[in-house]
mmCIF file of C-alpha atoms in Angstrom:
data_model
loop_
_atom_site.group_PDB
_atom_site.id
_atom_site.type_symbol
_atom_site.label_atom_id
_atom_site.label_comp_id
_atom_site.label_asym_id
_atom_site.label_seq_id
_atom_site.Cartn_x
_atom_site.Cartn_y
_atom_site.Cartn_z
ATOM 1 C CA MET A 30 -26.568 -7.735 26.827
ATOM 2 C CA SER A 31 -24.413 -10.142 28.929
ATOM 3 C CA ASN A 32 -21.971 -10.775 25.997
ATOM 4 C CA VAL A 33 -21.212 -7.068 25.597
ATOM 5 C CA LYS A 34 -17.501 -6.429 26.370
ATOM 6 C CA ARG A 35 -16.612 -3.328 28.358
ATOM 7 C CA VAL A 36 -13.560 -1.381 27.318
ATOM 8 C CA GLY A 37 -11.408 1.035 29.151
ATOM 9 C CA ILE A 38 -9.635 3.514 26.893
ATOM 10 C CA VAL A 39 -6.308 5.069 27.873
ATOM 11 C CA GLY A 40 -5.307 7.940 25.500
ATOM 12 C CA LEU A 41 -7.792 10.163 23.781
ATOM 13 C CA GLY A 42 -5.645 11.783 21.153
ATOM 14 C CA VAL A 43 -6.111 11.475 17.328
ATOM 15 C CA ILE A 44 -5.671 7.699 17.185
ATOM 16 C CA GLY A 45 -7.606 6.944 20.379
ATOM 17 C CA GLN A 46 -10.564 8.941 18.912
ATOM 18 C CA ARG A 47 -10.548 7.031 15.689
ATOM 19 C CA LEU A 48 -10.996 3.589 17.516
ATOM 20 C CA ILE A 49 -13.574 5.253 19.802
ATOM 21 C CA SER A 50 -15.706 5.849 16.674
ATOM 22 C CA GLU A 51 -15.278 2.225 15.797
ATOM 23 C CA PHE A 52 -16.190 1.022 19.391
ATOM 24 C CA LYS A 53 -19.384 3.175 19.253
ATOM 25 C CA LYS A 54 -20.484 1.323 16.042
ATOM 26 C CA SER A 55 -20.242 -2.038 17.674
ATOM 27 C CA SER A 56 -23.269 -3.525 19.477
ATOM 28 C CA SER A 57 -20.782 -5.915 21.193
ATOM 29 C CA ILE A 58 -18.696 -3.129 22.883
ATOM 30 C CA GLU A 59 -19.427 -0.806 25.695
ATOM 31 C CA ILE A 60 -17.058 1.960 26.607
ATOM 32 C CA ALA A 61 -16.919 1.682 30.337
ATOM 33 C CA GLY A 62 -14.403 4.394 31.093
ATOM 34 C CA ILE A 63 -11.743 6.619 29.512
ATOM 35 C CA CYS A 64 -8.485 8.202 30.593
ATOM 36 C CA ASP A 65 -6.217 11.038 29.485
ATOM 37 C CA ARG A 66 -3.745 13.045 31.456
ATOM 38 C CA HIS A 67 -5.339 16.186 30.048
ATOM 39 C CA LYS A 68 -8.454 16.719 32.127
ATOM 40 C CA VAL A 69 -10.169 19.040 29.711
ATOM 41 C CA LEU A 70 -9.939 16.406 26.932
ATOM 42 C CA ALA A 71 -11.036 13.568 29.131
ATOM 43 C CA GLU A 72 -14.061 15.509 30.419
ATOM 44 C CA GLN A 73 -14.985 16.743 26.831
ATOM 45 C CA THR A 74 -14.700 13.167 25.464
ATOM 46 C CA SER A 75 -16.822 11.825 28.469
ATOM 47 C CA THR A 76 -19.497 14.308 27.583
ATOM 48 C CA GLU A 77 -19.608 13.340 23.979
ATOM 49 C CA LEU A 78 -19.907 9.644 25.057
ATOM 50 C CA GLY A 79 -22.892 10.381 27.212
ATOM 51 C CA GLY A 80 -21.176 10.895 30.537
ATOM 52 C CA VAL A 81 -18.968 7.743 30.821
ATOM 53 C CA PRO A 82 -16.626 7.856 33.789
ATOM 54 C CA PHE A 83 -13.337 9.625 32.937
ATOM 55 C CA TYR A 84 -9.928 9.596 34.719
ATOM 56 C CA THR A 85 -6.626 11.386 34.433
ATOM 57 C CA ASP A 86 -4.694 8.486 36.158
ATOM 58 C CA PHE A 87 -4.778 5.206 34.145
ATOM 59 C CA ASN A 88 -4.368 3.132 37.288
ATOM 60 C CA GLU A 89 -7.732 4.305 38.463
ATOM 61 C CA LEU A 90 -9.396 3.275 35.311
ATOM 62 C CA ILE A 91 -7.609 -0.101 35.075
ATOM 63 C CA LYS A 92 -8.618 -1.241 38.486
ATOM 64 C CA GLN A 93 -12.340 -0.764 37.832
ATOM 65 C CA GLU A 94 -14.012 -4.161 38.066
ATOM 66 C CA ASN A 95 -16.513 -3.540 35.242
ATOM 67 C CA VAL A 96 -13.693 -3.110 32.644
ATOM 68 C CA ASP A 97 -13.049 -6.357 30.663
ATOM 69 C CA PHE A 98 -10.123 -5.051 28.441
ATOM 70 C CA ILE A 99 -7.902 -1.917 28.055
ATOM 71 C CA TYR A 100 -7.314 -0.281 24.758
ATOM 72 C CA VAL A 101 -3.808 1.552 24.982
ATOM 73 C CA ALA A 102 -3.625 4.589 22.774
ATOM 74 C CA VAL A 103 -1.053 6.692 24.591
ATOM 75 C CA PRO A 104 2.381 7.560 23.091
ATOM 76 C CA PRO A 105 4.872 4.576 22.772
ATOM 77 C CA ALA A 106 6.949 5.530 25.709
ATOM 78 C CA ILE A 107 3.972 5.029 28.035
ATOM 79 C CA HIS A 108 2.853 1.718 26.562
ATOM 80 C CA TYR A 109 4.922 -0.389 28.917
ATOM 81 C CA ASN A 110 3.462 1.126 32.083
ATOM 82 C CA VAL A 111 -0.088 0.989 30.996
ATOM 83 C CA VAL A 112 0.108 -2.600 29.600
ATOM 84 C CA MET A 113 1.886 -3.972 32.611
ATOM 85 C CA ALA A 114 -0.630 -2.307 35.010
ATOM 86 C CA ALA A 115 -3.523 -3.955 32.938
ATOM 87 C CA PHE A 116 -1.921 -7.330 33.103
ATOM 88 C CA ALA A 117 -1.368 -6.910 36.886
ATOM 89 C CA HIS A 118 -5.133 -6.311 37.277
ATOM 90 C CA ASN A 119 -6.020 -9.280 34.986
ATOM 91 C CA LYS A 120 -7.158 -7.218 32.110
ATOM 92 C CA HIS A 121 -6.851 -8.139 28.529
ATOM 93 C CA VAL A 122 -5.159 -5.612 26.255
ATOM 94 C CA LEU A 123 -5.490 -4.077 22.773
ATOM 95 C CA CYS A 124 -2.400 -2.030 22.092
ATOM 96 C CA GLU A 125 -1.403 0.563 19.578
ATOM 97 C CA LYS A 126 1.705 0.020 17.571
ATOM 98 C CA PRO A 127 4.595 0.114 18.073
ATOM 99 C CA LEU A 128 4.319 -2.389 20.967
ATOM 100 C CA ALA A 129 6.803 -0.600 23.160
ATOM 101 C CA ASN A 130 9.583 1.936 23.106
ATOM 102 C CA SER A 131 12.432 -0.650 23.197
ATOM 103 C CA GLU A 132 12.986 -4.293 22.521
ATOM 104 C CA GLN A 133 13.405 -5.009 26.255
ATOM 105 C CA GLU A 134 10.088 -3.562 27.142
ATOM 106 C CA GLY A 135 8.413 -5.442 24.260
ATOM 107 C CA LEU A 136 9.789 -8.744 25.403
ATOM 108 C CA GLN A 137 8.769 -8.208 28.988
ATOM 109 C CA MET A 138 5.215 -7.268 27.833
ATOM 110 C CA LEU A 139 4.936 -10.383 25.750
ATOM 111 C CA LYS A 140 6.245 -12.636 28.576
ATOM 112 C CA ASP A 141 3.782 -11.173 31.104
ATOM 113 C CA ALA A 142 0.888 -11.583 28.656
ATOM 114 C CA GLU A 143 1.715 -15.285 28.065
ATOM 115 C CA ARG A 144 2.392 -15.950 31.795
ATOM 116 C CA ALA A 145 -0.901 -14.447 32.732
ATOM 117 C CA GLY A 146 -2.799 -16.262 30.011
ATOM 118 C CA LEU A 147 -4.510 -12.897 28.953
ATOM 119 C CA ILE A 148 -5.607 -11.922 25.444
ATOM 120 C CA HIS A 149 -2.978 -9.500 23.858
ATOM 121 C CA ALA A 150 -3.722 -7.818 20.526
ATOM 122 C CA MET A 151 -2.110 -5.163 18.392
ATOM 123 C CA HIS A 152 -3.794 -2.523 16.278
ATOM 124 C CA PHE A 153 -2.255 -3.223 12.915
ATOM 125 C CA PRO A 154 -5.153 -2.143 10.668
ATOM 126 C CA LEU A 155 -3.559 -3.276 7.361
ATOM 127 C CA ALA A 156 -3.390 -6.834 8.543
ATOM 128 C CA TYR A 157 -7.157 -7.112 8.576
ATOM 129 C CA GLN A 158 -7.755 -5.572 5.188
ATOM 130 C CA LYS A 159 -8.246 -7.163 1.708
ATOM 131 C CA ALA A 160 -5.131 -5.621 0.361
ATOM 132 C CA PHE A 161 -2.937 -7.720 2.762
ATOM 133 C CA PHE A 162 -4.735 -10.910 1.844
ATOM 134 C CA PHE A 163 -4.500 -10.044 -1.888
ATOM 135 C CA MET A 164 -0.722 -9.737 -1.510
ATOM 136 C CA ARG A 165 -0.543 -12.806 0.489
ATOM 137 C CA GLU A 166 -2.411 -14.873 -2.196
ATOM 138 C CA LEU A 167 -0.114 -13.554 -4.963
ATOM 139 C CA VAL A 168 2.921 -14.637 -2.897
ATOM 140 C CA GLU A 169 1.562 -18.068 -1.847
ATOM 141 C CA GLN A 170 0.286 -18.989 -5.233
ATOM 142 C CA ASP A 171 3.510 -17.996 -6.993
ATOM 143 C CA PHE A 172 1.899 -15.344 -9.168
ATOM 144 C CA LEU A 173 4.747 -12.930 -8.576
ATOM 145 C CA GLY A 174 7.404 -15.473 -9.412
ATOM 146 C CA ASP A 175 10.725 -15.071 -7.652
ATOM 147 C CA ILE A 176 10.794 -11.996 -5.414
ATOM 148 C CA ARG A 177 13.518 -9.700 -6.481
ATOM 149 C CA ARG A 178 12.907 -6.741 -4.245
ATOM 150 C CA ILE A 179 10.572 -5.210 -1.641
ATOM 151 C CA HIS A 180 10.388 -1.517 -1.418
ATOM 152 C CA LEU A 181 8.936 0.744 1.194
ATOM 153 C CA LYS A 182 8.796 4.372 0.455
ATOM 154 C CA MET A 183 7.772 7.061 3.066
ATOM 155 C CA HIS A 184 8.072 10.575 1.746
ATOM 156 C CA PHE A 185 6.629 13.526 3.765
ATOM 157 C CA PRO A 186 6.679 17.282 3.034
ATOM 158 C CA GLU A 187 6.867 17.884 6.719
ATOM 159 C CA TRP A 188 6.881 15.845 9.969
ATOM 160 C CA PRO A 189 4.980 15.902 12.049
ATOM 161 C CA ARG A 190 2.099 16.174 9.477
ATOM 162 C CA PRO A 191 -0.254 19.112 9.771
ATOM 163 C CA TRP A 192 -3.056 17.092 11.315
ATOM 164 C CA GLN A 193 -0.820 15.403 13.713
ATOM 165 C CA GLN A 194 0.732 18.120 15.737
ATOM 166 C CA THR A 195 1.401 16.570 19.174
ATOM 167 C CA PRO A 196 4.234 17.252 21.614
ATOM 168 C CA TRP A 197 5.886 13.912 21.164
ATOM 169 C CA ILE A 198 5.428 12.679 17.612
ATOM 170 C CA GLY A 199 8.278 14.824 16.200
ATOM 171 C CA LYS A 200 10.629 13.977 19.096
ATOM 172 C CA ARG A 201 13.541 11.488 18.764
ATOM 173 C CA GLU A 202 12.664 9.751 22.130
ATOM 174 C CA GLN A 203 9.481 8.083 20.782
ATOM 175 C CA GLY A 204 8.330 9.850 17.748
ATOM 176 C CA GLY A 205 9.392 10.048 14.083
ATOM 177 C CA PHE A 206 8.012 8.346 10.970
ATOM 178 C CA ILE A 207 10.189 5.251 11.566
ATOM 179 C CA ARG A 208 8.215 4.510 14.766
ATOM 180 C CA GLU A 209 4.914 5.879 13.595
ATOM 181 C CA ILE A 210 4.595 4.573 10.010
ATOM 182 C CA THR A 211 7.163 1.765 9.456
ATOM 183 C CA PRO A 212 5.626 -0.847 11.890
ATOM 184 C CA HIS A 213 2.573 -1.254 9.741
ATOM 185 C CA TYR A 214 4.666 -2.474 6.860
ATOM 186 C CA LEU A 215 7.279 -4.362 8.875
ATOM 187 C CA GLN A 216 4.343 -6.464 10.236
ATOM 188 C CA MET A 217 3.263 -7.345 6.664
ATOM 189 C CA ILE A 218 6.847 -8.164 5.555
ATOM 190 C CA LEU A 219 7.418 -10.433 8.516
ATOM 191 C CA SER A 220 4.081 -12.121 8.080
ATOM 192 C CA LEU A 221 4.437 -12.655 4.360
ATOM 193 C CA PHE A 222 8.100 -13.496 4.160
ATOM 194 C CA GLY A 223 9.423 -14.645 7.457
ATOM 195 C CA PRO A 224 12.361 -13.739 9.723
ATOM 196 C CA VAL A 225 15.125 -11.272 9.216
ATOM 197 C CA LYS A 226 18.882 -12.159 8.878
ATOM 198 C CA GLU A 227 20.562 -8.772 8.771
ATOM 199 C CA VAL A 228 19.732 -5.058 8.894
ATOM 200 C CA GLN A 229 21.806 -2.143 7.782
ATOM 201 C CA SER A 230 20.530 1.439 8.103
ATOM 202 C CA SER A 231 21.556 5.039 7.916
ATOM 203 C CA LEU A 232 19.486 7.759 9.571
ATOM 204 C CA GLU A 233 19.668 11.555 8.993
ATOM 205 C CA PHE A 234 18.677 13.966 11.812
ATOM 206 C CA PRO A 235 18.292 17.755 11.992
ATOM 207 C CA PRO A 236 20.500 20.006 14.012
ATOM 208 C CA ASP A 237 18.004 20.007 16.904
ATOM 209 C CA GLU A 238 19.168 16.939 18.965
ATOM 210 C CA THR A 239 15.686 16.309 20.418
ATOM 211 C CA ALA A 240 13.880 16.171 16.935
ATOM 212 C CA SER A 241 13.139 12.910 15.113
ATOM 213 C CA GLU A 242 14.854 11.757 11.920
ATOM 214 C CA ILE A 243 14.352 13.523 8.560
ATOM 215 C CA GLY A 244 15.816 10.683 6.370
ATOM 216 C CA ALA A 245 16.356 6.998 6.459
ATOM 217 C CA ILE A 246 17.864 4.451 4.111
ATOM 218 C CA ALA A 247 17.783 0.825 5.327
ATOM 219 C CA THR A 248 18.343 -2.531 3.750
ATOM 220 C CA ILE A 249 16.758 -5.559 5.303
ATOM 221 C CA GLU A 250 17.943 -9.059 4.271
ATOM 222 C CA LEU A 251 15.479 -11.730 5.117
ATOM 223 C CA GLU A 252 16.529 -15.270 5.927
ATOM 224 C CA SER A 253 14.999 -16.326 2.569
ATOM 225 C CA GLY A 254 17.522 -13.968 0.832
ATOM 226 C CA ILE A 255 14.868 -11.321 -0.164
ATOM 227 C CA LYS A 256 16.131 -7.856 0.320
ATOM 228 C CA VAL A 257 13.871 -4.952 1.529
ATOM 229 C CA LEU A 258 14.737 -1.345 0.740
ATOM 230 C CA VAL A 259 13.343 1.222 3.199
ATOM 231 C CA ASP A 260 13.358 4.742 1.918
ATOM 232 C CA GLY A 261 12.141 7.478 4.286
ATOM 233 C CA LEU A 262 12.535 11.231 3.730
ATOM 234 C CA VAL A 263 11.087 14.415 5.160
ATOM 235 C CA GLY A 264 11.214 17.869 3.634
ATOM 236 C CA GLN A 265 11.133 17.215 -0.159
ATOM 237 C CA ALA A 266 8.811 19.118 -2.489
ATOM 238 C CA GLU A 267 6.812 15.955 -3.354
ATOM 239 C CA LYS A 268 3.384 15.545 -1.558
ATOM 240 C CA GLU A 269 3.080 12.780 0.926
ATOM 241 C CA HIS A 270 3.534 9.449 -0.625
ATOM 242 C CA LEU A 271 3.607 6.017 0.915
ATOM 243 C CA SER A 272 4.233 2.978 -1.229
ATOM 244 C CA PHE A 273 4.824 -0.598 -0.229
ATOM 245 C CA SER A 274 5.797 -2.728 -3.293
ATOM 246 C CA ILE A 275 6.786 -6.297 -3.890
ATOM 247 C CA HIS A 276 8.645 -6.962 -7.208
ATOM 248 C CA GLY A 277 8.828 -10.390 -8.729
ATOM 249 C CA THR A 278 9.999 -11.950 -11.924
ATOM 250 C CA LYS A 279 6.497 -12.535 -13.222
ATOM 251 C CA GLN A 280 4.546 -9.598 -11.606
ATOM 252 C CA SER A 281 4.859 -6.737 -9.199
ATOM 253 C CA VAL A 282 2.188 -5.480 -6.658
ATOM 254 C CA ALA A 283 1.925 -2.376 -4.633
ATOM 255 C CA LEU A 284 -0.143 -0.692 -2.025
ATOM 256 C CA ASP A 285 -0.030 3.058 -2.292
ATOM 257 C CA ASP A 286 -1.064 5.505 0.382
ATOM 258 C CA TRP A 287 -2.657 2.996 2.562
ATOM 259 C CA ARG A 288 -5.558 2.060 0.164
ATOM 260 C CA ILE A 289 -4.655 2.010 -3.551
ATOM 261 C CA VAL A 290 -3.685 -1.494 -4.799
ATOM 262 C CA LYS A 291 -2.023 -1.733 -8.129
ATOM 263 C CA SER A 292 -0.133 -4.441 -10.114
ATOM 264 C CA ALA A 293 2.108 -4.689 -13.145
ATOM 265 C CA LYS A 294 3.008 -7.699 -15.205
ATOM 266 C CA MET A 295 6.352 -8.169 -16.953
ATOM 267 C CA GLY A 296 7.023 -5.299 -19.252
ATOM 268 C CA GLU A 297 3.635 -3.560 -18.583
ATOM 269 C CA ASP A 298 2.553 -0.393 -16.773
ATOM 270 C CA TRP A 299 0.964 -0.377 -13.417
ATOM 271 C CA HIS A 300 -2.814 -0.654 -13.340
ATOM 272 C CA PRO A 301 -5.251 -0.439 -10.425
ATOM 273 C CA VAL A 302 -6.808 -3.480 -8.892
ATOM 274 C CA ASP A 303 -10.402 -3.364 -7.649
ATOM 275 C CA LEU A 304 -10.526 -5.622 -4.773
ATOM 276 C CA ASN A 305 -14.271 -5.398 -4.613
ATOM 277 C CA GLU A 306 -14.295 -7.763 -7.638
ATOM 278 C CA ILE A 307 -12.177 -10.249 -5.916
ATOM 279 C CA LYS A 308 -13.303 -12.704 -3.160
ATOM 280 C CA LEU A 309 -10.833 -12.179 -0.370
ATOM 281 C CA PRO A 310 -10.849 -12.449 3.490
ATOM 282 C CA GLN A 311 -11.425 -9.183 5.349
ATOM 283 C CA TYR A 312 -11.773 -9.046 9.116
ATOM 284 C CA SER A 313 -12.969 -6.501 11.701
ATOM 285 C CA LEU A 314 -10.365 -6.041 14.527
ATOM 286 C CA ILE A 315 -13.206 -5.408 16.933
ATOM 287 C CA GLU A 316 -15.389 -8.329 15.957
ATOM 288 C CA GLU A 317 -12.298 -10.691 16.107
ATOM 289 C CA LEU A 318 -11.404 -9.243 19.498
ATOM 290 C CA VAL A 319 -15.047 -9.872 20.822
ATOM 291 C CA LYS A 320 -14.772 -13.498 19.522
ATOM 292 C CA LYS A 321 -11.527 -14.097 21.355
ATOM 293 C CA LEU A 322 -12.867 -12.516 24.551
ATOM 294 C CA ASP A 323 -15.822 -14.967 24.202
ATOM 295 C CA GLY A 324 -13.412 -17.835 24.132
ATOM 296 C CA HIS A 325 -13.614 -18.577 20.400
ATOM 297 C CA GLU A 326 -11.015 -18.806 17.707
ATOM 298 C CA ALA A 327 -10.179 -15.491 16.117
ATOM 299 C CA TYR A 328 -7.924 -13.739 13.696
ATOM 300 C CA LEU A 329 -5.837 -11.306 15.845
ATOM 301 C CA VAL A 330 -2.255 -9.888 15.589
ATOM 302 C CA GLY A 331 -0.832 -10.539 18.947
ATOM 303 C CA PHE A 332 2.134 -9.297 21.015
ATOM 304 C CA ASP A 333 4.200 -12.076 19.540
ATOM 305 C CA GLU A 334 4.030 -10.276 16.263
ATOM 306 C CA GLY A 335 4.249 -7.005 17.846
ATOM 307 C CA TYR A 336 7.514 -7.945 19.555
ATOM 308 C CA ALA A 337 8.992 -9.262 16.232
ATOM 309 C CA VAL A 338 8.227 -5.854 14.714
ATOM 310 C CA GLN A 339 9.783 -4.133 17.708
ATOM 311 C CA ARG A 340 13.011 -6.060 17.325
ATOM 312 C CA LEU A 341 13.212 -5.101 13.621
ATOM 313 C CA LEU A 342 12.242 -1.571 14.356
ATOM 314 C CA GLU A 343 15.013 -1.194 16.924
ATOM 315 C CA LYS A 344 17.691 -2.581 14.398
ATOM 316 C CA ILE A 345 16.641 0.164 11.911
ATOM 317 C CA ILE A 346 16.692 2.885 14.513
ATOM 318 C CA GLU A 347 20.101 1.736 15.915
ATOM 319 C CA GLY A 348 21.666 1.687 12.464
#
């Protein structure tokens, strides 16, 4: 059991609980401690995990010597404080997206990670899935032809969504669908197509000055000349719909609602793609993180990509 990695988890909300389930499935991970500022939630989760130590102050968890790495699942405005404390105690970090709550914070987090020589990983689930590698293969093998447009559609009947009612996610300071949803797809865009040249955006807000955006139209021009249209809307009659599509002169490909892959050739209708029938890479974030912690080569999205996403995210928010 000497190769088991011990994680300290900061943040026990919906997202934190999801990865807790994944940690529990791994024979290479032991949950050494948990933390949430809500004591009742921390105590309840501790009981569910068999009585692991729980804390309401993340500093107390981070300084525990039996913790190898910290998983940061708190709201974005707190990422900086938790991550910097972890680095100060020589702990590796797995962080939720977005990396930080500002470009300046993100840059400092990246610099400190590199200066300390610590492992820094981001939780961008799509980057590990077959759908991403399917799209990458189509782009790299020129199956799409010349890319004419990339379109990201994010439409929600309401925000926050019914299952996601937390005090912060509907607030302008650190919430909203731009911060919560867009980073997943910005990471894919930057990874597949390279750096950004220019961003133009227009955001729509409700009368409540503390509430997050209810509409967004943004155009991102990449250095390659490809243009990305970001279309976000809250409050329309349509059911929730997320779609990331790449349109080429030979073929188009799309990822709908996180999991549904479809493609269309010139002049044809969209049709579903069964990725189970295609040999493609697929990675487990946790397995790759364990490899890296053991000193081996691994496929991980790091703070460098997280910071690139943060820069683009801030440009969209600033307008």
